[in-house]
Tab-separated table of C-alpha atoms in Angstrom:
chain	number	residue	atom	x	y	z
A	1	VAL	CA	88.077	117.137	114.328
A	2	VAL	CA	86.666	113.649	113.950
A	3	LEU	CA	89.246	110.944	114.602
A	4	ALA	CA	88.391	107.661	112.923
A	5	GLY	CA	90.134	104.317	113.069
A	6	ARG	CA	90.113	100.727	114.275
A	7	ARG	CA	92.053	101.364	117.480
A	8	VAL	CA	89.529	103.476	119.363
A	9	GLU	CA	91.504	103.547	122.624
A	10	ARG	CA	94.449	105.224	120.872
A	11	LEU	CA	92.056	107.738	119.360
A	12	LYS	CA	90.581	108.518	122.764
A	13	THR	CA	94.078	109.335	124.030
A	14	LEU	CA	94.616	111.653	121.069
A	15	ARG	CA	91.196	113.233	121.639
A	16	ALA	CA	92.169	113.993	125.240
A	17	GLU	CA	95.368	115.645	124.030
A	18	ILE	CA	93.464	117.764	121.482
A	19	GLU	CA	90.871	118.776	124.038
A	20	GLY	CA	93.621	119.507	126.575
A	21	ASN	CA	94.980	122.042	124.108
A	22	GLY	CA	91.585	123.707	123.689
A	23	GLY	CA	90.379	121.823	120.611
A	24	ASP	CA	87.235	119.828	119.978
A	25	ALA	CA	87.514	116.201	118.871
A	26	HIS	CA	85.202	113.246	118.438
A	27	VAL	CA	86.087	109.565	118.067
A	28	VAL	CA	84.445	107.235	115.557
A	29	GLU	CA	85.260	103.578	115.015
A	30	LEU	CA	86.155	102.898	111.380
A	31	ASP	CA	87.499	99.879	109.535
A	32	VAL	CA	88.257	100.998	105.982
A	33	THR	CA	88.163	97.387	104.771
A	34	ASP	CA	84.484	97.119	105.728
A	35	HIS	CA	82.080	99.067	103.515
A	36	ALA	CA	79.331	99.060	106.184
A	37	SER	CA	81.823	100.458	108.711
A	38	ILE	CA	82.716	103.283	106.313
A	39	LYS	CA	79.064	104.261	105.823
A	40	SER	CA	78.382	104.047	109.559
A	41	ALA	CA	81.454	106.101	110.502
A	42	VAL	CA	80.646	108.856	108.000
A	43	ALA	CA	77.024	108.995	109.185
A	44	HIS	CA	78.172	109.124	112.818
A	45	ALA	CA	80.722	111.862	112.076
A	46	GLU	CA	78.127	113.946	110.254
A	47	THR	CA	75.663	113.500	113.128
A	48	GLU	CA	78.280	114.617	115.666
A	49	MET	CA	79.918	117.437	113.701
A	50	GLY	CA	77.832	118.274	110.640
A	51	THR	CA	78.991	117.966	107.066
A	52	ILE	CA	82.525	116.832	106.410
A	53	ASP	CA	84.513	119.621	104.774
A	54	ILE	CA	87.961	118.036	104.786
A	55	LEU	CA	88.870	114.357	104.639
A	56	VAL	CA	92.377	113.134	105.393
A	57	ASN	CA	92.681	109.565	104.104
A	58	ASN	CA	95.498	108.208	106.239
A	59	SER	CA	94.914	104.471	106.582
A	60	GLY	CA	97.921	102.325	105.913
A	61	VAL	CA	99.358	98.911	106.520
A	62	GLY	CA	102.301	97.081	105.045
A	63	SER	CA	104.340	93.960	105.263
A	64	THR	CA	108.009	93.293	104.795
A	65	GLN	CA	108.402	90.141	102.750
A	66	ARG	CA	110.342	88.949	99.781
A	67	LEU	CA	108.209	89.134	96.690
A	68	THR	CA	108.340	85.350	96.304
A	69	GLU	CA	106.865	84.907	99.799
A	70	VAL	CA	103.849	87.225	99.449
A	71	MET	CA	100.602	85.288	99.680
A	72	PRO	CA	97.309	86.452	98.131
A	73	GLU	CA	95.907	87.274	101.579
A	74	ASP	CA	98.978	89.452	102.349
A	75	TYR	CA	98.556	91.361	99.098
A	76	ASP	CA	94.790	91.738	99.550
A	77	PHE	CA	95.178	93.019	103.120
A	78	VAL	CA	97.521	95.802	102.013
A	79	MET	CA	95.557	96.774	98.897
A	80	ASN	CA	92.170	96.600	100.635
A	81	THR	CA	93.342	98.847	103.449
A	82	ASN	CA	95.567	101.317	101.642
A	83	THR	CA	93.933	101.758	98.243
A	84	LYS	CA	90.429	100.325	98.238
A	85	GLY	CA	89.709	101.773	101.684
A	86	ALA	CA	90.827	105.259	100.632
A	87	PHE	CA	88.643	105.059	97.532
A	88	PHE	CA	85.482	104.105	99.403
A	89	VAL	CA	86.001	106.579	102.252
A	90	ALA	CA	86.434	109.373	99.694
A	91	GLN	CA	83.346	108.157	97.862
A	92	ALA	CA	81.354	108.197	101.117
A	93	VAL	CA	82.027	111.902	101.712
A	94	ALA	CA	81.984	113.040	98.074
A	95	SER	CA	78.233	113.368	97.526
A	96	SER	CA	77.863	115.975	100.252
A	97	MET	CA	80.953	117.871	99.084
A	98	ILE	CA	79.773	117.856	95.473
A	99	GLU	CA	76.299	119.000	96.496
A	100	ARG	CA	77.788	121.925	98.465
A	101	ARG	CA	80.305	122.552	95.676
A	102	TRP	CA	83.152	122.617	98.198
A	103	GLY	CA	85.356	120.066	99.868
A	104	ARG	CA	88.921	118.913	100.337
A	105	VAL	CA	90.319	115.401	100.201
A	106	VAL	CA	93.919	114.798	101.221
A	107	ASN	CA	95.210	111.315	100.532
A	108	ILE	CA	98.331	110.267	102.379
A	109	GLY	CA	100.569	108.496	99.922
A	110	SER	CA	104.258	107.784	100.142
A	111	LEU	CA	107.472	108.436	98.326
A	112	THR	CA	107.234	104.738	97.487
A	113	SER	CA	104.663	105.741	94.852
A	114	MET	CA	107.599	107.132	92.850
A	115	PHE	CA	110.330	104.571	93.513
A	116	GLY	CA	110.542	100.811	93.864
A	117	PHE	CA	111.727	99.284	97.118
A	118	ALA	CA	112.715	95.702	97.840
A	119	GLU	CA	110.575	93.533	100.125
A	120	ILE	CA	107.568	95.889	100.290
A	121	ALA	CA	106.095	95.383	96.804
A	122	PRO	CA	102.409	95.247	97.862
A	123	TYR	CA	102.838	98.455	99.868
A	124	VAL	CA	104.570	100.171	96.951
A	125	ALA	CA	101.784	99.075	94.602
A	126	SER	CA	99.120	100.336	97.015
A	127	ARG	CA	100.756	103.757	97.330
A	128	GLY	CA	101.169	103.977	93.557
A	129	GLY	CA	97.445	103.293	93.426
A	130	ILE	CA	96.809	106.159	95.849
A	131	LYS	CA	98.784	108.508	93.608
A	132	GLN	CA	96.760	107.516	90.544
A	133	LEU	CA	93.473	107.491	92.472
A	134	THR	CA	94.176	111.026	93.674
A	135	MET	CA	94.718	112.283	90.134
A	136	SER	CA	91.496	110.654	88.907
A	137	LEU	CA	89.385	111.952	91.788
A	138	ALA	CA	90.882	115.434	91.378
A	139	ASP	CA	90.036	115.432	87.676
A	140	GLU	CA	86.482	114.224	88.238
A	141	TRP	CA	85.536	116.350	91.255
A	142	ALA	CA	87.280	119.664	90.458
A	143	ARG	CA	84.308	120.904	88.414
A	144	TRP	CA	82.272	120.805	91.648
A	145	GLY	CA	84.781	122.682	93.782
A	146	VAL	CA	86.228	119.611	95.459
A	147	THR	CA	90.008	119.473	95.459
A	148	VAL	CA	91.883	116.216	95.913
A	149	ASN	CA	95.592	116.126	96.688
A	150	CYS	CA	98.156	113.578	97.776
A	151	ILE	CA	100.941	114.086	100.263
A	152	ALA	CA	103.829	111.687	99.731
A	153	PRO	CA	105.998	111.701	102.864
A	154	GLY	CA	109.318	109.957	103.109
A	155	TRP	CA	110.415	107.588	105.843
A	156	PHE	CA	109.789	108.333	109.472
A	157	HIS	CA	109.831	105.976	112.402
A	158	THR	CA	106.459	104.366	113.213
A	159	ALA	CA	105.387	101.050	114.697
A	160	GLN	CA	104.547	99.922	111.150
A	161	ASN	CA	108.098	100.319	109.868
A	162	ASP	CA	110.022	99.606	113.066
A	163	GLU	CA	111.598	96.510	111.523
A	164	LEU	CA	112.967	98.542	108.619
A	165	TYR	CA	114.580	100.998	111.040
A	166	ARG	CA	116.272	98.177	112.946
A	167	ASP	CA	117.782	96.809	109.713
């Protein structure tokens, strides 16, 4: 398993847990909002582990704000991380998968892609984008043996939505 993300120290802790249970894990720094970081992380992962067979696109951020208080930078941060980042990470691994005529992409969406929720409009829009992106990638890449699916989990307690759980 290659663990990729901005918070490398957290990933190192997870790597230790995986290895403690007999698995093999590598850590790669990745900022999905930075195209150069995406290319570097994919190259590093492929150097460490070989071709990428399965990608789990799990980046996500959000903000809890009234719609009238959302600033362009708030909206861009959420969309660039959640939707644009997922697109470009998938793109970065697709060529190899298409060439081998096999690969799996799993995008982590949200039940918010199917329902509207107050005070998280940019997040809802980004997850709706993931749902639509998944369908488009699946349609385009299926002919080359690459499947693309979206998992849309409901609410569970994380640091990101701690405020919602307290309300």
